[in-house]
PDB file of C-alpha atoms and ligand atoms in Angstrom:
ATOM      1  CA  MET H   6      -0.091  -0.060  -0.057  1.00 54.00           C
ATOM      2  CA  THR H   7       1.420   3.607  -0.723  1.00 68.00           C
ATOM      3  CA  ASP H   8       0.117   6.563   1.220  1.00 91.00           C
ATOM      4  CA  TYR H   9      -2.166   8.133  -1.287  1.00 98.00           C
ATOM      5  CA  ASN H  10      -4.737   6.168  -3.456  1.00 98.00           C
ATOM      6  CA  ILE H  11      -7.449   7.138  -5.784  1.00 98.00           C
ATOM      7  CA  SER H  12     -10.943   5.256  -6.371  1.00 98.00           C
ATOM      8  CA  VAL H  13     -11.973   4.799  -9.803  1.00 98.00           C
ATOM      9  CA  ALA H  14     -15.725   3.739 -10.712  1.00 98.00           C
ATOM     10  CA  HIS H  15     -15.742   2.345 -14.083  1.00 98.00           C
ATOM     11  CA  LEU H  16     -19.606   2.581 -15.182  1.00 98.00           C
ATOM     12  CA  TYR H  17     -20.933  -0.310 -17.001  1.00 98.00           C
ATOM     13  CA  GLY H  18     -17.539  -1.517 -18.034  1.00 97.00           C
ATOM     14  CA  ASN H  19     -18.822  -5.178 -18.335  1.00 97.00           C
ATOM     15  CA  LEU H  20     -21.396  -3.577 -21.286  1.00 97.00           C
ATOM     16  CA  MET H  21     -19.634  -0.594 -22.450  1.00 95.00           C
ATOM     17  CA  ASN H  22     -16.165  -0.968 -23.342  1.00 91.00           C
ATOM     18  CA  THR H  23     -15.856  -0.701 -27.078  1.00 88.00           C
ATOM     19  CA  TYR H  24     -12.107  -1.203 -28.373  1.00 87.00           C
ATOM     20  CA  GLY H  25     -11.172  -1.404 -24.658  1.00 91.00           C
ATOM     21  CA  ASP H  26     -12.025   1.783 -22.920  1.00 95.00           C
ATOM     22  CA  TYR H  27     -10.639   0.284 -19.954  1.00 96.00           C
ATOM     23  CA  GLY H  28      -7.541   0.861 -21.339  1.00 96.00           C
ATOM     24  CA  ASN H  29      -7.834   4.358 -20.092  1.00 97.00           C
ATOM     25  CA  ILE H  30      -7.681   2.974 -16.569  1.00 98.00           C
ATOM     26  CA  ILE H  31      -4.610   1.248 -17.151  1.00 97.00           C
ATOM     27  CA  ALA H  32      -2.867   4.279 -18.514  1.00 97.00           C
ATOM     28  CA  LEU H  33      -4.075   6.191 -15.113  1.00 98.00           C
ATOM     29  CA  THR H  34      -2.665   3.517 -13.100  1.00 98.00           C
ATOM     30  CA  TYR H  35       0.668   3.467 -15.044  1.00 97.00           C
ATOM     31  CA  TYR H  36       1.229   7.355 -14.239  1.00 98.00           C
ATOM     32  CA  ALA H  37      -0.033   6.993 -10.992  1.00 98.00           C
ATOM     33  CA  LYS H  38       2.180   4.168  -9.572  1.00 97.00           C
ATOM     34  CA  GLN H  39       5.174   5.894 -10.921  1.00 97.00           C
ATOM     35  CA  ILE H  40       4.278   8.879  -8.211  1.00 97.00           C
ATOM     36  CA  GLY H  41       3.386   6.458  -5.570  1.00 97.00           C
ATOM     37  CA  VAL H  42      -0.304   6.467  -5.850  1.00 98.00           C
ATOM     38  CA  SER H  43      -2.312   3.353  -5.989  1.00 98.00           C
ATOM     39  CA  VAL H  44      -5.787   2.895  -7.689  1.00 98.00           C
ATOM     40  CA  ASN H  45      -8.455   1.072  -6.404  1.00 98.00           C
ATOM     41  CA  TYR H  46     -10.943  -0.267  -9.274  1.00 98.00           C
ATOM     42  CA  GLN H  47     -14.803  -0.819  -8.701  1.00 98.00           C
ATOM     43  CA  LEU H  48     -17.029  -1.883 -11.666  1.00 98.00           C
ATOM     44  CA  VAL H  49     -20.393  -0.071 -11.200  1.00 98.00           C
ATOM     45  CA  SER H  50     -23.120  -1.646 -13.507  1.00 98.00           C
ATOM     46  CA  LEU H  51     -26.481  -2.504 -13.791  1.00 98.00           C
ATOM     47  CA  GLY H  52     -28.470  -2.336 -10.380  1.00 98.00           C
ATOM     48  CA  ASP H  53     -25.166  -1.266  -8.330  1.00 98.00           C
ATOM     49  CA  HIS H  54     -25.344   1.970  -6.535  1.00 98.00           C
ATOM     50  CA  PHE H  55     -23.057   4.804  -7.370  1.00 98.00           C
ATOM     51  CA  ASP H  56     -22.314   7.055  -4.459  1.00 98.00           C
ATOM     52  CA  ASN H  57     -20.878  10.009  -5.658  1.00 98.00           C
ATOM     53  CA  GLU H  58     -18.679  10.787  -2.686  1.00 98.00           C
ATOM     54  CA  ASN H  59     -16.913   7.180  -2.812  1.00 98.00           C
ATOM     55  CA  PHE H  60     -14.883   8.161  -6.145  1.00 98.00           C
ATOM     56  CA  ASP H  61     -12.035  10.424  -7.406  1.00 98.00           C
ATOM     57  CA  PHE H  62     -12.389   9.322 -11.213  1.00 98.00           C
ATOM     58  CA  VAL H  63     -15.056   7.959 -13.194  1.00 98.00           C
ATOM     59  CA  LEU H  64     -14.714   6.132 -16.448  1.00 98.00           C
ATOM     60  CA  PHE H  65     -18.144   5.904 -18.517  1.00 98.00           C
ATOM     61  CA  GLY H  66     -16.873   4.203 -21.854  1.00 97.00           C
ATOM     62  CA  GLY H  67     -18.357   3.444 -25.347  1.00 96.00           C
ATOM     63  CA  GLY H  68     -20.924   0.940 -26.654  1.00 93.00           C
ATOM     64  CA  GLN H  69     -23.141   0.138 -29.347  1.00 92.00           C
ATOM     65  CA  ASP H  70     -26.952   1.145 -29.810  1.00 94.00           C
ATOM     66  CA  TYR H  71     -28.245  -2.080 -28.294  1.00 95.00           C
ATOM     67  CA  GLU H  72     -26.133  -1.577 -25.021  1.00 95.00           C
ATOM     68  CA  GLU H  73     -26.775   1.921 -24.703  1.00 96.00           C
ATOM     69  CA  THR H  74     -30.718   1.048 -24.490  1.00 97.00           C
ATOM     70  CA  ILE H  75     -29.986  -1.359 -21.861  1.00 97.00           C
ATOM     71  CA  VAL H  76     -27.651   0.988 -19.888  1.00 98.00           C
ATOM     72  CA  ALA H  77     -29.814   3.904 -20.436  1.00 98.00           C
ATOM     73  CA  LYS H  78     -32.698   2.559 -18.412  1.00 98.00           C
ATOM     74  CA  ASP H  79     -30.436   1.953 -15.584  1.00 98.00           C
ATOM     75  CA  LEU H  80     -28.634   5.245 -15.617  1.00 98.00           C
ATOM     76  CA  LYS H  81     -31.927   7.057 -14.784  1.00 98.00           C
ATOM     77  CA  ASN H  82     -31.229   5.364 -11.010  1.00 98.00           C
ATOM     78  CA  LYS H  83     -27.746   6.916 -10.723  1.00 98.00           C
ATOM     79  CA  ALA H  84     -28.782  10.194 -12.460  1.00 98.00           C
ATOM     80  CA  GLN H  85     -28.905  12.141  -9.396  1.00 98.00           C
ATOM     81  CA  GLN H  86     -25.487  10.946  -7.993  1.00 98.00           C
ATOM     82  CA  ILE H  87     -23.770  10.973 -11.242  1.00 98.00           C
ATOM     83  CA  LYS H  88     -24.825  14.916 -11.432  1.00 98.00           C
ATOM     84  CA  GLN H  89     -23.940  15.749  -7.711  1.00 98.00           C
ATOM     85  CA  TYR H  90     -20.495  14.055  -8.828  1.00 98.00           C
ATOM     86  CA  ILE H  91     -20.139  16.213 -11.849  1.00 98.00           C
ATOM     87  CA  GLU H  92     -21.477  19.703  -9.928  1.00 98.00           C
ATOM     88  CA  ASN H  93     -18.765  18.686  -7.187  1.00 98.00           C
ATOM     89  CA  ASP H  94     -16.039  19.134  -9.718  1.00 98.00           C
ATOM     90  CA  GLY H  95     -15.320  15.146 -10.072  1.00 98.00           C
ATOM     91  CA  PRO H  96     -13.067  14.067 -12.846  1.00 98.00           C
ATOM     92  CA  LEU H  97     -14.989  11.905 -15.348  1.00 98.00           C
ATOM     93  CA  LEU H  98     -14.064  10.680 -18.783  1.00 98.00           C
ATOM     94  CA  ALA H  99     -17.067   9.855 -21.075  1.00 98.00           C
ATOM     95  CA  VAL H 100     -16.359   7.933 -24.288  1.00 98.00           C
ATOM     96  CA  CYS H 101     -18.733   7.854 -27.541  1.00 97.00           C
ATOM     97  CA  GLY H 102     -21.867   6.081 -26.057  1.00 97.00           C
ATOM     98  CA  GLY H 103     -20.989   7.047 -22.598  1.00 98.00           C
ATOM     99  CA  PHE H 104     -20.571  10.633 -23.652  1.00 98.00           C
ATOM    100  CA  GLN H 105     -23.885  10.456 -25.753  1.00 98.00           C
ATOM    101  CA  LEU H 106     -25.917   9.195 -22.587  1.00 98.00           C
ATOM    102  CA  LEU H 107     -24.848  12.189 -20.296  1.00 98.00           C
ATOM    103  CA  GLY H 108     -26.413  14.618 -22.476  1.00 98.00           C
ATOM    104  CA  HIS H 109     -30.156  14.958 -23.033  1.00 98.00           C
ATOM    105  CA  TYR H 110     -30.810  12.203 -25.863  1.00 98.00           C
ATOM    106  CA  MET H 111     -29.312  10.143 -28.665  1.00 98.00           C
ATOM    107  CA  VAL H 112     -31.183   8.638 -31.600  1.00 98.00           C
ATOM    108  CA  MET H 113     -30.050   5.402 -32.430  1.00 97.00           C
ATOM    109  CA  ALA H 114     -29.051   4.565 -36.414  1.00 96.00           C
ATOM    110  CA  ASN H 115     -32.705   2.757 -36.776  1.00 97.00           C
ATOM    111  CA  GLY H 116     -34.168   6.165 -35.587  1.00 97.00           C
ATOM    112  CA  GLN H 117     -35.060   5.297 -31.954  1.00 97.00           C
ATOM    113  CA  LYS H 118     -34.635   8.055 -29.542  1.00 98.00           C
ATOM    114  CA  VAL H 119     -33.163   7.008 -26.352  1.00 98.00           C
ATOM    115  CA  ASP H 120     -33.246   9.404 -23.195  1.00 98.00           C
ATOM    116  CA  GLY H 121     -29.777  10.339 -21.772  1.00 98.00           C
ATOM    117  CA  ILE H 122     -29.993  11.519 -18.209  1.00 98.00           C
ATOM    118  CA  GLY H 123     -29.348  15.437 -19.250  1.00 98.00           C
ATOM    119  CA  VAL H 124     -26.738  15.780 -16.609  1.00 98.00           C
ATOM    120  CA  MET H 125     -24.738  17.820 -19.332  1.00 98.00           C
ATOM    121  CA  ASP H 126     -26.367  19.935 -22.202  1.00 98.00           C
ATOM    122  CA  HIS H 127     -25.430  18.280 -25.268  1.00 98.00           C
ATOM    123  CA  TYR H 128     -27.698  15.914 -27.505  1.00 98.00           C
ATOM    124  CA  THR H 129     -27.093  13.345 -30.163  1.00 98.00           C
ATOM    125  CA  THR H 130     -29.111  13.218 -32.927  1.00 98.00           C
ATOM    126  CA  ASN H 131     -28.327  10.312 -36.056  1.00 97.00           C
ATOM    127  CA  MET H 132     -26.648  10.091 -39.224  1.00 96.00           C
ATOM    128  CA  HIS H 133     -30.116  10.123 -41.080  1.00 96.00           C
ATOM    129  CA  ASP H 134     -31.585  13.049 -39.569  1.00 95.00           C
ATOM    130  CA  GLN H 135     -32.851  15.388 -42.207  1.00 94.00           C
ATOM    131  CA  LYS H 136     -32.145  18.501 -39.971  1.00 93.00           C
ATOM    132  CA  LEU H 137     -28.079  18.276 -40.802  1.00 95.00           C
ATOM    133  CA  THR H 138     -26.566  20.600 -43.192  1.00 93.00           C
ATOM    134  CA  VAL H 139     -24.195  17.506 -43.906  1.00 92.00           C
ATOM    135  CA  LEU H 140     -25.946  14.426 -44.773  1.00 88.00           C
ATOM    136  CA  ASN H 141     -23.739  11.641 -45.840  1.00 90.00           C
ATOM    137  CA  ASP H 142     -25.914   8.787 -44.004  1.00 93.00           C
ATOM    138  CA  LYS H 143     -22.374   7.456 -42.992  1.00 95.00           C
ATOM    139  CA  ARG H 144     -20.841   6.396 -39.760  1.00 96.00           C
ATOM    140  CA  LEU H 145     -17.744   8.289 -38.910  1.00 97.00           C
ATOM    141  CA  THR H 146     -15.138   6.007 -38.783  1.00 97.00           C
ATOM    142  CA  GLY H 147     -11.265   6.839 -39.022  1.00 97.00           C
ATOM    143  CA  ASN H 148      -8.284   8.278 -37.495  1.00 97.00           C
ATOM    144  CA  ILE H 149      -8.626  11.842 -36.076  1.00 98.00           C
ATOM    145  CA  VAL H 150      -6.476  14.596 -34.988  1.00 98.00           C
ATOM    146  CA  ILE H 151      -7.920  17.657 -32.810  1.00 98.00           C
ATOM    147  CA  LYS H 152      -6.209  20.562 -30.939  1.00 98.00           C
ATOM    148  CA  ASN H 153      -7.052  21.438 -27.539  1.00 97.00           C
ATOM    149  CA  ASN H 154      -7.583  25.210 -27.444  1.00 92.00           C
ATOM    150  CA  ASP H 155      -6.530  25.778 -23.971  1.00 94.00           C
ATOM    151  CA  THR H 156      -3.583  23.971 -23.754  1.00 94.00           C
ATOM    152  CA  ASP H 157      -2.655  23.727 -27.558  1.00 95.00           C
ATOM    153  CA  GLU H 158      -2.018  20.054 -26.876  1.00 96.00           C
ATOM    154  CA  THR H 159      -2.815  18.027 -30.099  1.00 96.00           C
ATOM    155  CA  TYR H 160      -4.716  14.656 -29.456  1.00 97.00           C
ATOM    156  CA  HIS H 161      -4.648  11.653 -31.661  1.00 96.00           C
ATOM    157  CA  GLY H 162      -7.275   8.976 -31.940  1.00 96.00           C
ATOM    158  CA  PHE H 163      -9.670   6.586 -33.644  1.00 96.00           C
ATOM    159  CA  GLU H 164     -13.356   7.483 -33.814  1.00 97.00           C
ATOM    160  CA  ASN H 165     -16.190   5.005 -34.977  1.00 96.00           C
ATOM    161  CA  HIS H 166     -19.784   6.420 -34.324  1.00 96.00           C
ATOM    162  CA  GLN H 167     -23.045   7.027 -36.250  1.00 97.00           C
ATOM    163  CA  GLY H 168     -24.328   9.425 -33.633  1.00 97.00           C
ATOM    164  CA  ARG H 169     -23.997  13.325 -34.584  1.00 98.00           C
ATOM    165  CA  THR H 170     -23.546  15.202 -30.972  1.00 98.00           C
ATOM    166  CA  PHE H 171     -23.990  18.985 -30.669  1.00 98.00           C
ATOM    167  CA  LEU H 172     -22.867  20.828 -27.581  1.00 98.00           C
ATOM    168  CA  GLY H 173     -24.996  23.042 -25.633  1.00 97.00           C
ATOM    169  CA  ALA H 174     -24.768  25.973 -23.138  1.00 91.00           C
ATOM    170  CA  GLY H 175     -21.706  25.834 -20.802  1.00 94.00           C
ATOM    171  CA  GLU H 176     -20.184  23.249 -22.964  1.00 98.00           C
ATOM    172  CA  ARG H 177     -17.137  23.602 -24.725  1.00 98.00           C
ATOM    173  CA  ALA H 178     -15.244  21.146 -27.431  1.00 98.00           C
ATOM    174  CA  LEU H 179     -11.968  19.016 -26.081  1.00 98.00           C
ATOM    175  CA  GLY H 180     -10.674  20.012 -29.176  1.00 98.00           C
ATOM    176  CA  THR H 181     -11.078  21.697 -32.572  1.00 98.00           C
ATOM    177  CA  VAL H 182     -10.926  19.019 -35.496  1.00 98.00           C
ATOM    178  CA  VAL H 183      -7.855  19.236 -37.456  1.00 98.00           C
ATOM    179  CA  SER H 184      -8.376  15.910 -39.260  1.00 98.00           C
ATOM    180  CA  GLY H 185     -11.051  13.383 -39.211  1.00 98.00           C
ATOM    181  CA  ASN H 186     -14.713  14.246 -38.172  1.00 97.00           C
ATOM    182  CA  GLY H 187     -15.452  14.830 -34.460  1.00 98.00           C
ATOM    183  CA  ASN H 188     -18.888  15.209 -32.943  1.00 98.00           C
ATOM    184  CA  ASN H 189     -20.784  15.903 -35.953  1.00 98.00           C
ATOM    185  CA  GLY H 190     -18.871  16.238 -38.918  1.00 97.00           C
ATOM    186  CA  MET H 191     -20.154  19.758 -39.478  1.00 97.00           C
ATOM    187  CA  ASP H 192     -18.899  22.163 -36.651  1.00 97.00           C
ATOM    188  CA  LYS H 193     -15.195  21.054 -36.267  1.00 98.00           C
ATOM    189  CA  THR H 194     -15.949  20.351 -32.383  1.00 98.00           C
ATOM    190  CA  GLU H 195     -14.521  17.078 -31.065  1.00 98.00           C
ATOM    191  CA  GLY H 196     -15.550  16.024 -27.397  1.00 98.00           C
ATOM    192  CA  VAL H 197     -16.602  18.014 -24.585  1.00 98.00           C
ATOM    193  CA  ILE H 198     -15.385  19.619 -21.546  1.00 98.00           C
ATOM    194  CA  TYR H 199     -17.526  20.665 -18.808  1.00 98.00           C
ATOM    195  CA  ARG H 200     -16.127  21.228 -15.246  1.00 98.00           C
ATOM    196  CA  ASN H 201     -13.838  18.322 -15.021  1.00 98.00           C
ATOM    197  CA  VAL H 202     -15.786  16.013 -17.228  1.00 98.00           C
ATOM    198  CA  TYR H 203     -14.189  15.247 -20.504  1.00 98.00           C
ATOM    199  CA  GLY H 204     -15.842  13.469 -23.203  1.00 98.00           C
ATOM    200  CA  SER H 205     -14.840  11.950 -26.489  1.00 98.00           C
ATOM    201  CA  TYR H 206     -15.316   9.866 -29.286  1.00 98.00           C
ATOM    202  CA  PHE H 207     -11.766   8.581 -29.462  1.00 97.00           C
ATOM    203  CA  HIS H 208     -11.714   4.943 -28.614  1.00 92.00           C
ATOM    204  CA  GLY H 209      -8.691   3.189 -28.581  1.00 85.00           C
ATOM    205  CA  PRO H 210      -8.114   4.536 -25.681  1.00 92.00           C
ATOM    206  CA  ILE H 211      -7.638   8.161 -25.510  1.00 96.00           C
ATOM    207  CA  PHE H 212      -5.511   8.223 -22.228  1.00 97.00           C
ATOM    208  CA  THR H 213      -2.862   5.507 -23.746  1.00 95.00           C
ATOM    209  CA  ARG H 214      -2.236   7.392 -26.949  1.00 94.00           C
ATOM    210  CA  ASN H 215      -2.072  10.829 -25.208  1.00 97.00           C
ATOM    211  CA  GLY H 216      -0.337  10.596 -22.005  1.00 97.00           C
ATOM    212  CA  ASN H 217      -0.511  14.586 -21.631  1.00 96.00           C
ATOM    213  CA  LEU H 218      -4.192  14.396 -21.222  1.00 97.00           C
ATOM    214  CA  ALA H 219      -4.063  11.413 -18.955  1.00 98.00           C
ATOM    215  CA  LYS H 220      -1.475  13.193 -16.740  1.00 98.00           C
ATOM    216  CA  ARG H 221      -3.729  16.316 -16.497  1.00 97.00           C
ATOM    217  CA  VAL H 222      -6.771  14.351 -15.580  1.00 98.00           C
ATOM    218  CA  LEU H 223      -4.945  12.616 -13.032  1.00 98.00           C
ATOM    219  CA  ALA H 224      -3.444  15.409 -11.518  1.00 98.00           C
ATOM    220  CA  THR H 225      -7.099  16.781 -11.451  1.00 98.00           C
ATOM    221  CA  ALA H 226      -8.215  13.845  -9.136  1.00 98.00           C
ATOM    222  CA  LEU H 227      -5.329  13.808  -7.041  1.00 98.00           C
ATOM    223  CA  SER H 228      -5.523  17.584  -6.267  1.00 98.00           C
ATOM    224  CA  ARG H 229      -9.230  17.238  -5.512  1.00 98.00           C
ATOM    225  CA  LYS H 230      -8.327  14.525  -3.058  1.00 98.00           C
ATOM    226  CA  TYR H 231      -5.216  16.021  -1.651  1.00 98.00           C
ATOM    227  CA  PRO H 232      -4.826  19.522  -2.291  1.00 98.00           C
ATOM    228  CA  GLU H 233      -1.594  20.021  -0.102  1.00 97.00           C
ATOM    229  CA  ILE H 234       0.593  18.493  -2.703  1.00 97.00           C
ATOM    230  CA  ASP H 235       1.667  19.717  -6.111  1.00 98.00           C
ATOM    231  CA  TRP H 236       0.772  16.961  -8.277  1.00 98.00           C
ATOM    232  CA  THR H 237       1.148  18.547 -11.749  1.00 98.00           C
ATOM    233  CA  ASP H 238       4.838  19.084 -10.800  1.00 98.00           C
ATOM    234  CA  LYS H 239       5.496  15.876  -9.599  1.00 97.00           C
ATOM    235  CA  LEU H 240       3.698  14.264 -12.943  1.00 97.00           C
ATOM    236  CA  ASN H 241       5.872  16.697 -14.853  1.00 96.00           C
ATOM    237  CA  GLN H 242       8.883  14.785 -13.656  1.00 97.00           C
ATOM    238  CA  ILE H 243       8.148  11.573 -15.063  1.00 97.00           C
ATOM    239  CA  GLU H 244       7.886  10.540 -18.977  1.00 96.00           C
ATOM    240  CA  THR H 245       4.929  11.004 -20.838  1.00 95.00           C
ATOM    241  CA  GLU H 246       3.936   8.098 -23.303  1.00 85.00           C
ATOM    242  CA  THR H 247       2.577   8.514 -26.520  1.00 76.00           C
ATOM    243  CA  PHE H 248       1.957   5.752 -28.844  1.00 66.00           C
TER     244      PHE H 248
HETATM  245  N1  LIG R   5     -23.971   3.790 -30.764  1.00 71.39           N
HETATM  246  C1  LIG R   5     -23.214   4.926 -30.756  1.00 71.39           C
HETATM  247  C2  LIG R   5     -23.074   5.339 -32.030  1.00 71.39           C
HETATM  248  O1  LIG R   5     -22.931   4.882 -33.242  1.00 71.39           O
HETATM  249  C3  LIG R   5     -21.874   4.868 -29.765  1.00 71.39           C
HETATM  250  C4  LIG R   5     -21.079   3.949 -30.753  1.00 71.39           C
HETATM  251  C5  LIG R   5     -19.505   3.638 -29.720  1.00 71.39           C
HETATM  252  O2  LIG R   5     -19.586   3.864 -28.667  1.00 71.39           O
HETATM  253  N2  LIG R   5     -18.758   3.479 -30.566  1.00 71.39           N
HETATM  254  O3  LIG R   5     -23.114   6.493 -32.336  1.00 71.39           O
END
């Protein structure tokens, strides 16, 4: 045991883990270990209680439309606690389907509308929505590069989604699309930042390929729990991996 530890919740990790989104937790643990921090992992899935006060980092990964319909029903029971966690500045990474379900709704490829929990202000329509100004009826798939406007950091990833997400009030993009499609293939936004929530369509997973982002989020989680220590400085002293 180390003196410092963080508790991580993996929301629906047994259902929503497209392209190994769990790798984000492996990446976080990899950096944590090097600065003497241990990571306690907990899967929080269907029927489990999510207590916002128990966690220092939450991962909500991606899934296909079918899994999202199952998760969406259960998620309603956790909505209040998740909202509390977010509004208390809890760090959370939401990928693809997880990102979609934190918003107001998502429309599946077959046109069925699935309620999100609306703890964030974005919504997701589908690739056949006639209101889209760029209508190509295609999944948005492939390598993607974005630039974060606050830090000037460049993030690399892989996206594969049919949903078209549009950000709402108080939300800003994780980055501006340099190449690839992003949230909707239209407005050059990719992902979201709201308080300490990071959402993204990047699978593969985003923290392994973009160690600078992993470190930033880890520093946020640690500073929230142990404010007396300069975690950013500690993390700056170890190597950042990019794959
Ligand atoms: N079902 C969603 C979509 O295609 C999410 C897919 C995913 O998580 N990769 O838009």
